[in-house]
Short mmCIF file of C-alpha atoms in Angstrom, two decimals:
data_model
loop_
_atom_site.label_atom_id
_atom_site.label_comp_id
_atom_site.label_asym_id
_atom_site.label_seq_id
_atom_site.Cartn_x
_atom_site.Cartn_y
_atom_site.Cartn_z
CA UNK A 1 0.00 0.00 0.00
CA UNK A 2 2.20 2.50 0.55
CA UNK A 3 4.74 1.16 -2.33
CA UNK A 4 1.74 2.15 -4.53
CA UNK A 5 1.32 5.41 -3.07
CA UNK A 6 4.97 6.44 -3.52
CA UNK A 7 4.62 5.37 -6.79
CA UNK A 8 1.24 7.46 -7.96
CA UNK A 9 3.56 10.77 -6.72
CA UNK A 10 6.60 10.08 -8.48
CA UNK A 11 4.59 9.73 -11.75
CA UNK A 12 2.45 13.47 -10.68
CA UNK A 13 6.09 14.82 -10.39
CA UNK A 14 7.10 13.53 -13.61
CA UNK A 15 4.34 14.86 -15.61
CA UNK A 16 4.62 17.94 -13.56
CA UNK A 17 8.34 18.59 -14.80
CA UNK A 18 7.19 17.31 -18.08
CA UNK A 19 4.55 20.21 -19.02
CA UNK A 20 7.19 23.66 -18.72
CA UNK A 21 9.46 21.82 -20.39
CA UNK A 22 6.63 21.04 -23.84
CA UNK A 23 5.66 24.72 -23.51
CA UNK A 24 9.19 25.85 -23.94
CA UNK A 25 9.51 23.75 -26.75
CA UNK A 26 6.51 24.89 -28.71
CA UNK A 27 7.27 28.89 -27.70
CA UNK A 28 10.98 28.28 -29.13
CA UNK A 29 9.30 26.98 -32.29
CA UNK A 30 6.56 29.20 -32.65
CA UNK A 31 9.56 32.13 -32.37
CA UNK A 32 11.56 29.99 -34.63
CA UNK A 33 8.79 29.91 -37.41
CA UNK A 34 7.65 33.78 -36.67
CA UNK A 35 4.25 32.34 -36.67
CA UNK A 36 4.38 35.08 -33.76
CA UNK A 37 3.47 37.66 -36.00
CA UNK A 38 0.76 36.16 -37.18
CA UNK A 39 -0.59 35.51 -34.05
CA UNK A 40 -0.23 39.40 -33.05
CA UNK A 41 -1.95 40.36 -36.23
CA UNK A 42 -4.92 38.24 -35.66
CA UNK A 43 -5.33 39.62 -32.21
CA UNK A 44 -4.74 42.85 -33.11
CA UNK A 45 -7.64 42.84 -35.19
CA UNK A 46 -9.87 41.10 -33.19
CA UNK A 47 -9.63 44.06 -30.95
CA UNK A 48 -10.15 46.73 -34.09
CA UNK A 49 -13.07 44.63 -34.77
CA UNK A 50 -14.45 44.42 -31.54
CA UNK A 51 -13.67 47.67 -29.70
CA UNK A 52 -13.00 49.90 -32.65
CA UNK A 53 -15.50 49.80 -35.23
CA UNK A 54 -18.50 51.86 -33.56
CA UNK A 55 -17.68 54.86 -35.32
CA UNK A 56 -18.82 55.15 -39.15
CA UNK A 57 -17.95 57.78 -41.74
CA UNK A 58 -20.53 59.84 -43.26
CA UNK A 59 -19.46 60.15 -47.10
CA UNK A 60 -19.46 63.76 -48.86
CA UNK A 61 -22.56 64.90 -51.22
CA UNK A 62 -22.29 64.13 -54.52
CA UNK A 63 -23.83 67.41 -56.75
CA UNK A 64 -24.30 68.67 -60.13
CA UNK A 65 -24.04 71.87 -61.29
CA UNK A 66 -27.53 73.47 -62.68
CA UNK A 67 -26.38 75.88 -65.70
CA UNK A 68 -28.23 78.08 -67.74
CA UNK A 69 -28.21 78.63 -71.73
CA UNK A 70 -30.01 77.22 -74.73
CA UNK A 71 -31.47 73.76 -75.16
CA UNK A 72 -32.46 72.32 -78.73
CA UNK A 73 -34.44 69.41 -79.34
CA UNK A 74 -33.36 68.04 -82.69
CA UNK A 75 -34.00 65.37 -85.63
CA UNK A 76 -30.94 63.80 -86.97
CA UNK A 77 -30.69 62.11 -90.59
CA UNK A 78 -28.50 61.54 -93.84
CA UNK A 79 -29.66 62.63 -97.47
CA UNK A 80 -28.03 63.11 -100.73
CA UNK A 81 -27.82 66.95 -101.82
CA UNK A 82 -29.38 67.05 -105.39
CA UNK A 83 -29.76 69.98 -108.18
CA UNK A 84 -33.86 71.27 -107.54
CA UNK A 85 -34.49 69.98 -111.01
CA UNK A 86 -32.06 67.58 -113.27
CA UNK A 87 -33.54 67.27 -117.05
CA UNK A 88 -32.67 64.03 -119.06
CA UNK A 89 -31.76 64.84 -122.55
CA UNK A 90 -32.66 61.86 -124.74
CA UNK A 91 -32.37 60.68 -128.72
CA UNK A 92 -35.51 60.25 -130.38
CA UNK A 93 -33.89 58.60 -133.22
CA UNK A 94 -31.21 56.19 -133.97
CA UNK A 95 -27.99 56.07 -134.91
CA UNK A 96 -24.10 56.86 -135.07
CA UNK A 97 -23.21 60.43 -133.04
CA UNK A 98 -20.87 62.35 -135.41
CA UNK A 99 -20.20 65.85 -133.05
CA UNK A 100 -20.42 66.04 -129.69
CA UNK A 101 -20.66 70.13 -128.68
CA UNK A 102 -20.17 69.92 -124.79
CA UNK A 103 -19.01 68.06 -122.19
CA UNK A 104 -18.94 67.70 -117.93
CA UNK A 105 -19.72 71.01 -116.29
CA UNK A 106 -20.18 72.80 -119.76
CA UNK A 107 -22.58 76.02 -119.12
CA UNK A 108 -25.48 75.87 -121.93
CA UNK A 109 -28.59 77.76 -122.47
CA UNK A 110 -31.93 76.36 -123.71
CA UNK A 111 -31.58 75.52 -127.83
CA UNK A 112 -28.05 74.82 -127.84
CA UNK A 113 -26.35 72.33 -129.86
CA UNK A 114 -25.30 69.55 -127.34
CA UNK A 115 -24.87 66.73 -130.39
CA UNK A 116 -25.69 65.85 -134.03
CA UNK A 117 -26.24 62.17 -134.98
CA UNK A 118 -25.11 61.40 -138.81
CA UNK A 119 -27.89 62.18 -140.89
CA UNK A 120 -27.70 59.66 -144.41
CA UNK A 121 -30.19 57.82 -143.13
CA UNK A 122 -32.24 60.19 -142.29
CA UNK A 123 -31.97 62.53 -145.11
CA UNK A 124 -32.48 59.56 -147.42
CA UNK A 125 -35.87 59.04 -145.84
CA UNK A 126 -36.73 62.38 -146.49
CA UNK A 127 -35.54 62.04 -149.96
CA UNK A 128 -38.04 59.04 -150.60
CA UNK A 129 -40.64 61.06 -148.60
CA UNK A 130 -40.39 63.94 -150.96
CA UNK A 131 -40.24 62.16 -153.92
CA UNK A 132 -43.60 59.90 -152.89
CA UNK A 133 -45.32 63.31 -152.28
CA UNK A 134 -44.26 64.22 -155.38
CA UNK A 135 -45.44 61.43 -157.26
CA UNK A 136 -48.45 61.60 -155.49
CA UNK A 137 -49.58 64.78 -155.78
CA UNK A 138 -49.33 64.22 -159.67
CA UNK A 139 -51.73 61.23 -159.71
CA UNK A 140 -54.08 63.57 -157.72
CA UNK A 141 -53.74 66.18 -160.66
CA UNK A 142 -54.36 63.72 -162.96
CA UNK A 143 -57.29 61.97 -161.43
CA UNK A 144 -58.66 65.77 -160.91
CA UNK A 145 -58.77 66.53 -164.28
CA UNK A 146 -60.29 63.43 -165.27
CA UNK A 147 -62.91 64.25 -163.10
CA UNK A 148 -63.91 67.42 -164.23
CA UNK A 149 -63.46 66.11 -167.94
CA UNK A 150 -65.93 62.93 -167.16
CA UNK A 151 -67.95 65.69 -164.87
CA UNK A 152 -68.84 67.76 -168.09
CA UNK A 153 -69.60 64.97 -169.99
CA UNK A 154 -72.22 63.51 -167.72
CA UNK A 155 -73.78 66.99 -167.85
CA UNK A 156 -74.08 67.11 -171.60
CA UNK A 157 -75.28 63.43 -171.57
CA UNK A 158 -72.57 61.76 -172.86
CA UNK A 159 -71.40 59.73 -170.04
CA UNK A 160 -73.53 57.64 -167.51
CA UNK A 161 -73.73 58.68 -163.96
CA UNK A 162 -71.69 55.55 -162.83
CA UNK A 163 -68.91 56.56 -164.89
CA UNK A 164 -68.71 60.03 -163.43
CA UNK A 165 -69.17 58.76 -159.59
CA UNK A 166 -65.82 56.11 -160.61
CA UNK A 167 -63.62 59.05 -161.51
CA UNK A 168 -64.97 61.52 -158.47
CA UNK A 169 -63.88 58.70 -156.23
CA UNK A 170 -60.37 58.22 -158.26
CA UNK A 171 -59.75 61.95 -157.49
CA UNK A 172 -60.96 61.88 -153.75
CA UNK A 173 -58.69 58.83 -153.18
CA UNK A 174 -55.61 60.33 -155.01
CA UNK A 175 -56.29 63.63 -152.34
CA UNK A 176 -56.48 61.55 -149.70
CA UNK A 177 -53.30 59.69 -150.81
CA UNK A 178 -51.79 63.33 -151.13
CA UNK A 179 -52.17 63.97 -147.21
CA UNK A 180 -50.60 60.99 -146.47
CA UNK A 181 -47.44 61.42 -148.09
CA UNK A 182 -47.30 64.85 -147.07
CA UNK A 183 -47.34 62.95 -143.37
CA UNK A 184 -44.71 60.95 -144.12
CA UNK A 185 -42.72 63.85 -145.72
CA UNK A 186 -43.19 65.74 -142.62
CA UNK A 187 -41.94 62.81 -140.35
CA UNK A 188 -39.21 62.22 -142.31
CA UNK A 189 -38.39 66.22 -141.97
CA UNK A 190 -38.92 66.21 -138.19
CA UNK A 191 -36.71 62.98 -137.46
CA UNK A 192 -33.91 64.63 -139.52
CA UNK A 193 -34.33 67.34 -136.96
CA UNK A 194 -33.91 65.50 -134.19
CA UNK A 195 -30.35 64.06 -135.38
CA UNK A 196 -29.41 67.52 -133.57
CA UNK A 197 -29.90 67.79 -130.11
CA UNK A 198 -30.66 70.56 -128.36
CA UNK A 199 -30.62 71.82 -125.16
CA UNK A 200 -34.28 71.81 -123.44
CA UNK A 201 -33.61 74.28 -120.58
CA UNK A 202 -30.43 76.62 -119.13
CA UNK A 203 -28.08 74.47 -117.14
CA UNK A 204 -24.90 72.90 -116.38
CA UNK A 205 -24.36 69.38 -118.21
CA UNK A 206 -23.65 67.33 -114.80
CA UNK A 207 -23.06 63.66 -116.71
CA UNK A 208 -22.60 63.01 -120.66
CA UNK A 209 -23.41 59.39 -121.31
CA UNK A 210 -22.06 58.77 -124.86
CA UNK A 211 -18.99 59.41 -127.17
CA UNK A 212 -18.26 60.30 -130.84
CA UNK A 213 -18.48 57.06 -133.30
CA UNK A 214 -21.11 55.64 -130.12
CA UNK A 215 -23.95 54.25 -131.95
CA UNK A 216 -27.57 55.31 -130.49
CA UNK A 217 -30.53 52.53 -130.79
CA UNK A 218 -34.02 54.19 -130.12
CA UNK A 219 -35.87 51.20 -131.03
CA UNK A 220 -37.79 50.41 -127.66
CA UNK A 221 -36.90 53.19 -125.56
CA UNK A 222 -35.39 56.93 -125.23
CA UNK A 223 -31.50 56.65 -124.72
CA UNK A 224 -30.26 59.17 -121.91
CA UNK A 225 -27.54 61.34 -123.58
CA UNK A 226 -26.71 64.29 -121.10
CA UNK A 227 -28.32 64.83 -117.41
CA UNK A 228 -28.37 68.74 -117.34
CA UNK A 229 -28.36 70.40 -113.70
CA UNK A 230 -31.46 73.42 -114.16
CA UNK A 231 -29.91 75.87 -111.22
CA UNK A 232 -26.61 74.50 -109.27
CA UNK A 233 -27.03 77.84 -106.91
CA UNK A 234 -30.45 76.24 -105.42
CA UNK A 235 -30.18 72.69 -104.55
CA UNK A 236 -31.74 70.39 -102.27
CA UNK A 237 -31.45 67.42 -99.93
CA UNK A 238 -33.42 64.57 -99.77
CA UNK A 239 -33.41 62.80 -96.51
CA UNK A 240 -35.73 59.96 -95.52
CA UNK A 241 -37.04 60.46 -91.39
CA UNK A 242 -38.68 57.22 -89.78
CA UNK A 243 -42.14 57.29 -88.70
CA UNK A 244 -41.04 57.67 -85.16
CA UNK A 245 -39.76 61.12 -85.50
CA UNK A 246 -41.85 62.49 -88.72
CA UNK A 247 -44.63 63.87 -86.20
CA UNK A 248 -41.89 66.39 -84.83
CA UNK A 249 -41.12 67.63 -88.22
CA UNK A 250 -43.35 70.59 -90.12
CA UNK A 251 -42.39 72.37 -93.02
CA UNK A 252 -40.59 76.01 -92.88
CA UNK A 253 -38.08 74.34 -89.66
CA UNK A 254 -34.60 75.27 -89.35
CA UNK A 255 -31.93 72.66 -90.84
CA UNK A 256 -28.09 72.79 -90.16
CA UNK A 257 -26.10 70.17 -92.06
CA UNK A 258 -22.52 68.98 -92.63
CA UNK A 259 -20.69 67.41 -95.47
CA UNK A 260 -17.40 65.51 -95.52
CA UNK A 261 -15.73 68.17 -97.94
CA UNK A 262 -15.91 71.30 -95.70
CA UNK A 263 -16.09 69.37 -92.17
CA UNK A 264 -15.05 72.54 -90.33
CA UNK A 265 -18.06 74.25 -91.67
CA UNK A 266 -21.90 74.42 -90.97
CA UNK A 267 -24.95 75.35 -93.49
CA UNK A 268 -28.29 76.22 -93.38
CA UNK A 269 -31.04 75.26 -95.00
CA UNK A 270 -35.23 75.14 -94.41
CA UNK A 271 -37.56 72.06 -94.72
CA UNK A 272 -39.41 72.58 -97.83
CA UNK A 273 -41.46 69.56 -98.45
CA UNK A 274 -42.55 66.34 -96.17
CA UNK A 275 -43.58 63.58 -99.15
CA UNK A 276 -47.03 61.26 -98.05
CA UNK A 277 -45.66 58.28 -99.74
CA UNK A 278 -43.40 55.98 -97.17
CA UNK A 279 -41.03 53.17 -98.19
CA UNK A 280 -39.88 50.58 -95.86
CA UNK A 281 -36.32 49.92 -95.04
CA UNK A 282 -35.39 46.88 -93.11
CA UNK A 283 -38.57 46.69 -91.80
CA UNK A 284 -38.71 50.52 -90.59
CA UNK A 285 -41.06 52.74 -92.25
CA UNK A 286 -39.87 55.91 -93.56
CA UNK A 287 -40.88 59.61 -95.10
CA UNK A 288 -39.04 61.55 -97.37
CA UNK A 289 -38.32 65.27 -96.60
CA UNK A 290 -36.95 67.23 -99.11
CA UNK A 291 -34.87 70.24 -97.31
CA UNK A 292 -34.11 73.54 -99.57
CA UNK A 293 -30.34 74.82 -99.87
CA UNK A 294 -28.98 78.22 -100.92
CA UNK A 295 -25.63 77.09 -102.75
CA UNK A 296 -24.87 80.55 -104.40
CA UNK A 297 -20.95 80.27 -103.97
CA UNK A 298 -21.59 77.23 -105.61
CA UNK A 299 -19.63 74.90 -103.05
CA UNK A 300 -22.18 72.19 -102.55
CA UNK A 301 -21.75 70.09 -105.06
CA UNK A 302 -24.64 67.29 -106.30
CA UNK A 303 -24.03 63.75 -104.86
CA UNK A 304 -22.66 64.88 -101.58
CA UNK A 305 -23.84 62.99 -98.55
CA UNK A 306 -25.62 65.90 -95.91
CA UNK A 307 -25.43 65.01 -92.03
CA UNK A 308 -28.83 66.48 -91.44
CA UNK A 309 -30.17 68.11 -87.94
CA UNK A 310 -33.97 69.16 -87.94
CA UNK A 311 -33.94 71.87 -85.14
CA UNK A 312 -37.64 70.99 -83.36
CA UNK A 313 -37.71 72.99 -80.42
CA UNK A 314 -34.90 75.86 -79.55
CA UNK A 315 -34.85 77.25 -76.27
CA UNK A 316 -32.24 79.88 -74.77
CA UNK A 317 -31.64 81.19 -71.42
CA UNK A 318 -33.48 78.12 -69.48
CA UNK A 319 -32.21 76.34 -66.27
CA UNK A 320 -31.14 73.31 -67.40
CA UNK A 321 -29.06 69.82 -65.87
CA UNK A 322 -27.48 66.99 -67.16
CA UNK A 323 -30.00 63.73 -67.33
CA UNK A 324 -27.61 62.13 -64.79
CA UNK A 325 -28.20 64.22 -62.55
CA UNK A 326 -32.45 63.02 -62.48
CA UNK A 327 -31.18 59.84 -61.04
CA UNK A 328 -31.81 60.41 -57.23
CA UNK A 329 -34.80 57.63 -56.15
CA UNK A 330 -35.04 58.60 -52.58
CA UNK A 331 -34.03 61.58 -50.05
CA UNK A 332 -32.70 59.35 -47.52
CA UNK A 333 -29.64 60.12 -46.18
CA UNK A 334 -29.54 63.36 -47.54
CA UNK A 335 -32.28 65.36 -45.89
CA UNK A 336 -33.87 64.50 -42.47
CA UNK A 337 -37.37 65.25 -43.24
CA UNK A 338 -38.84 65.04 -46.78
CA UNK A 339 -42.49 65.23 -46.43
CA UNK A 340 -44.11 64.20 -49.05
CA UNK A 341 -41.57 65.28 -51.28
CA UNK A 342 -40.35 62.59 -54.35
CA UNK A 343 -37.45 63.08 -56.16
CA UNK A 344 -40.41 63.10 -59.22
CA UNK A 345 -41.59 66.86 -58.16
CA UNK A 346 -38.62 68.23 -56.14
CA UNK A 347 -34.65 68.57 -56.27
CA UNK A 348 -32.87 68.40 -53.43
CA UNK A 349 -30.37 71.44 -53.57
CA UNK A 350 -27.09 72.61 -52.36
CA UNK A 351 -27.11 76.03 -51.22
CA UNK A 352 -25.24 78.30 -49.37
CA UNK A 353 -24.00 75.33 -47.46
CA UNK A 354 -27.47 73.58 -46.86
CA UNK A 355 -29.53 71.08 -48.55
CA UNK A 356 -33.19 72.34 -49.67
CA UNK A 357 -36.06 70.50 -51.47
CA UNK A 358 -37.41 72.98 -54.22
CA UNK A 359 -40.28 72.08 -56.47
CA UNK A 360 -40.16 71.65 -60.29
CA UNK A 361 -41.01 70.14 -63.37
CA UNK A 362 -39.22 69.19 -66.55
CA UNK A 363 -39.28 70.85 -70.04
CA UNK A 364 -37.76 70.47 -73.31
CA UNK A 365 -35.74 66.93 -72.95
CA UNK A 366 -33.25 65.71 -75.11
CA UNK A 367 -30.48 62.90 -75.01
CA UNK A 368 -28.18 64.64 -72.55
CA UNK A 369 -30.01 67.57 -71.09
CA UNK A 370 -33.31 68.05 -68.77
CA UNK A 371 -34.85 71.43 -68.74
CA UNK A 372 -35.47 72.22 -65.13
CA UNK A 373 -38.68 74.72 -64.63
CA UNK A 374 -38.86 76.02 -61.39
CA UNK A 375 -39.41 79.87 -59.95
CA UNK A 376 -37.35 78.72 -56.60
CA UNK A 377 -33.94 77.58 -58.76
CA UNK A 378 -31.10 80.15 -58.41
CA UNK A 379 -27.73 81.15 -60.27
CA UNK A 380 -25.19 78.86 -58.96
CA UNK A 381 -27.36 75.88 -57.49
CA UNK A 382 -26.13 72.53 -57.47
CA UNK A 383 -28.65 69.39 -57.37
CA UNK A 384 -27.91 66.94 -54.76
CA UNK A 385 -27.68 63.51 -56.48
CA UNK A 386 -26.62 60.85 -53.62
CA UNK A 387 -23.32 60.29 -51.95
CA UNK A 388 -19.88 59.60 -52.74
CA UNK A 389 -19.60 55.95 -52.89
CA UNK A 390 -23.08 55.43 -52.52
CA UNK A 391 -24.20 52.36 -53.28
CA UNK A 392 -26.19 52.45 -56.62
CA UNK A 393 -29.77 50.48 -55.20
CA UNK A 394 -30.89 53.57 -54.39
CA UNK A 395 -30.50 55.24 -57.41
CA UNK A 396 -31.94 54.22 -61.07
CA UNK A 397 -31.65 55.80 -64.38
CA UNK A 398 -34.90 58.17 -64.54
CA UNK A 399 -33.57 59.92 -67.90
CA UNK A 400 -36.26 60.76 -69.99
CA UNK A 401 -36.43 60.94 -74.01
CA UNK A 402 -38.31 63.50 -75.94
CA UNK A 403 -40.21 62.92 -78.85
CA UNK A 404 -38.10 62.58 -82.06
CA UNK A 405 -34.51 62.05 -79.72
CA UNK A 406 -31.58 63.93 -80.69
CA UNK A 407 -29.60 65.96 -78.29
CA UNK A 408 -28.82 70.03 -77.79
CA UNK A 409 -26.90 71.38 -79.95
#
């Protein structure tokens, strides 16, 4: 009994002098490893995490400046400038072009020689023409006389009545054979005219289709020849507007247009025409508009492409804001007692150091601008539009498009 108790505290001591001597080892290895300072780090913040964190920042306002100037609600589109009225000069006959007269950008006035096809062929049907008039009228001389001779004779009884009645009709038929070869002869005269062509109207020759020694077939239909610009100083654009912005546009609006060649420069022009009959273009309907163009230094030339804007609406002098600044769902956070007050009818303001909620509603919009109407808005306001590093749930896009888009000018 008392072996066994001697025993039970030699094996306490043991494990006794056992445990300092396993902590010792694990602290020198710990040290060894620097695991140490990642033990120190995790405390450290544990205690930032549990003692330091009842303090939050308050982020800064985020605002807008509200400016004031001119707003302009606008169509855009492309057209093709074009003379106000290109004439087609044609060849009513056929055959092989002998002189041409003109050529590109030649100035002509109305009955000038443009071209003369070779006329042998034509003069030789006037020759035959002539010569079956000729021989025509003679066998209505003839069958006149006889007439009158066989006319007498019936009256003195020497002739029957039949007779007489044959050669009347012989004479009627040789008139009537008269007017038609004086038809032909005419024909024959007039297509030997039109182996010269003439100008119709005044103009510049814009395009000349044919060549000297080019033979010209009329048989089934009119060969173009020469496409002869009317007025170059007047032109006009044709531009086609889809049916989603047509309602915005009436005739007599301001136009502004660009064109590749003078990029640096603007023109002006006035909607003349808006054409009833729509064509569809990859499934979008659309209306022509036809847009007048003062071209009196004679710049514009035809077949230019126009960048076309349709001024709608112009306003000047109006409070005005940048759509992203309309994106404000709430006034949490930034004011501590709103009312009934929406972001829909009032902006919440910077001024003078405070935030205000003023009333207003919005005009003219267009694809980067808001008119802001309101008789509270100062010089110098800025609208309040969350906070810096605000998280984006309490915001949405509220931008709003006017009818027929665009964007100020």
């Amino acid at each position: 009994m008392k072996k066994a108790q001697n025993a039970q505290r030699k094996n306490n001591a043991v494990a006794t002098k056992s445990r300092p001597s396993f902590i010792r080892r694990a602290g020198k290895w710990i040290w060894r490893k620097k695991w140490w300072i990642l033990i120190l780090a995790a405390i450290a913040w544990g205690v930032v995490a549990l003692f330091g964190g009842g303090t939050q920042k308050v982020e800064p306002l985020a605002t807008m400046e509200i400016t004031r100037g001119e707003m302009r609600q606008v169509v855009t589109a492309t057209g093709e400038i074009q003379p106000l009225n290109t004439v087609s000069v044609g060849s009513q006959v056929s055959g092989t072009i002998e002189k041409l007269y003109v050529d590109f950008n030649s100035k002509v006035k109305k009955g000038d020689v443009l071209l003369e096809i070779e006329p042998s062929v034509l003069q030789a049907s006037v020759d035959e023409a002539k010569a079956s008039l000729v021989s025509a009228e003679s066998q209505r001389n003839y069958a006149k006389s006889e007439y009158q001779r066989n006319k007498t004779l019936y009256n003195e009884g020497f002739i029957s009545r039949a007779e007489m009645e044959q050669s009347q009709t012989t004479y009627e038929q040789a008139e009537q054979s008269v007017k038609r070869m004086q038809s032909q002869y005419d024909r024959a005269v007039t297509n030997l005219g039109y182996a010269t062509i003439t100008s119709p109207v005044d103009g510049t020759v814009i395009a000349r289709e044919v060549d000297v020694g080019q033979t010209v077939a009329a048989s089934f239909q009119t060969p173009n020849l020469f496409k002869i610009a009317e007025d170059l100083s007047q032109m006009q654009i044709e531009t086609s507007v889809s049916e989603a912005d047509i309602g915005v546009i009436k005739e007599g609006q301001a136009v502004t247009f660009t064109v590749d060649a003078y990029p640096n420069q603007t023109f002006d022009g006035t909607v003349r025409q808006i054409r009833l009959s729509p064509t569809t273009t990859s499934n979008v309907v659309v209306y022509t508009v036809v847009i007048d163009v003062d071209n009196s230094d004679l710049r514009l030339m035809p077949g230019m492409t126009a960048f076309v804007t349709i001024v709608v609406t112009e306003k000047f002098d109006v409070f005005k804001v940048q759509n992203a600044a309309l994106v404000l769902r709430k006034f949490d956070g930034i004011v501590d007692n709103a009312g009934d007050a929406t972001p829909n009818d009032h902006l919440a303001i910077q001024r003078d150091g405070k935030i205000i909620l003023i009333p207003y509603t919005k005009g003219l919009v267009t694809a980067t601008e808001t008119e802001i109407i309101s008789d509270e808005l100062r010089d110098g306001d800025r609208v309040v539009i969350g906070r810096t590093g605000q998280k984006t749930a309490n915001t949405t896009n509220r931008m709003g498009g006017g009818p027929g888009g665009g964007g100020p000018m």
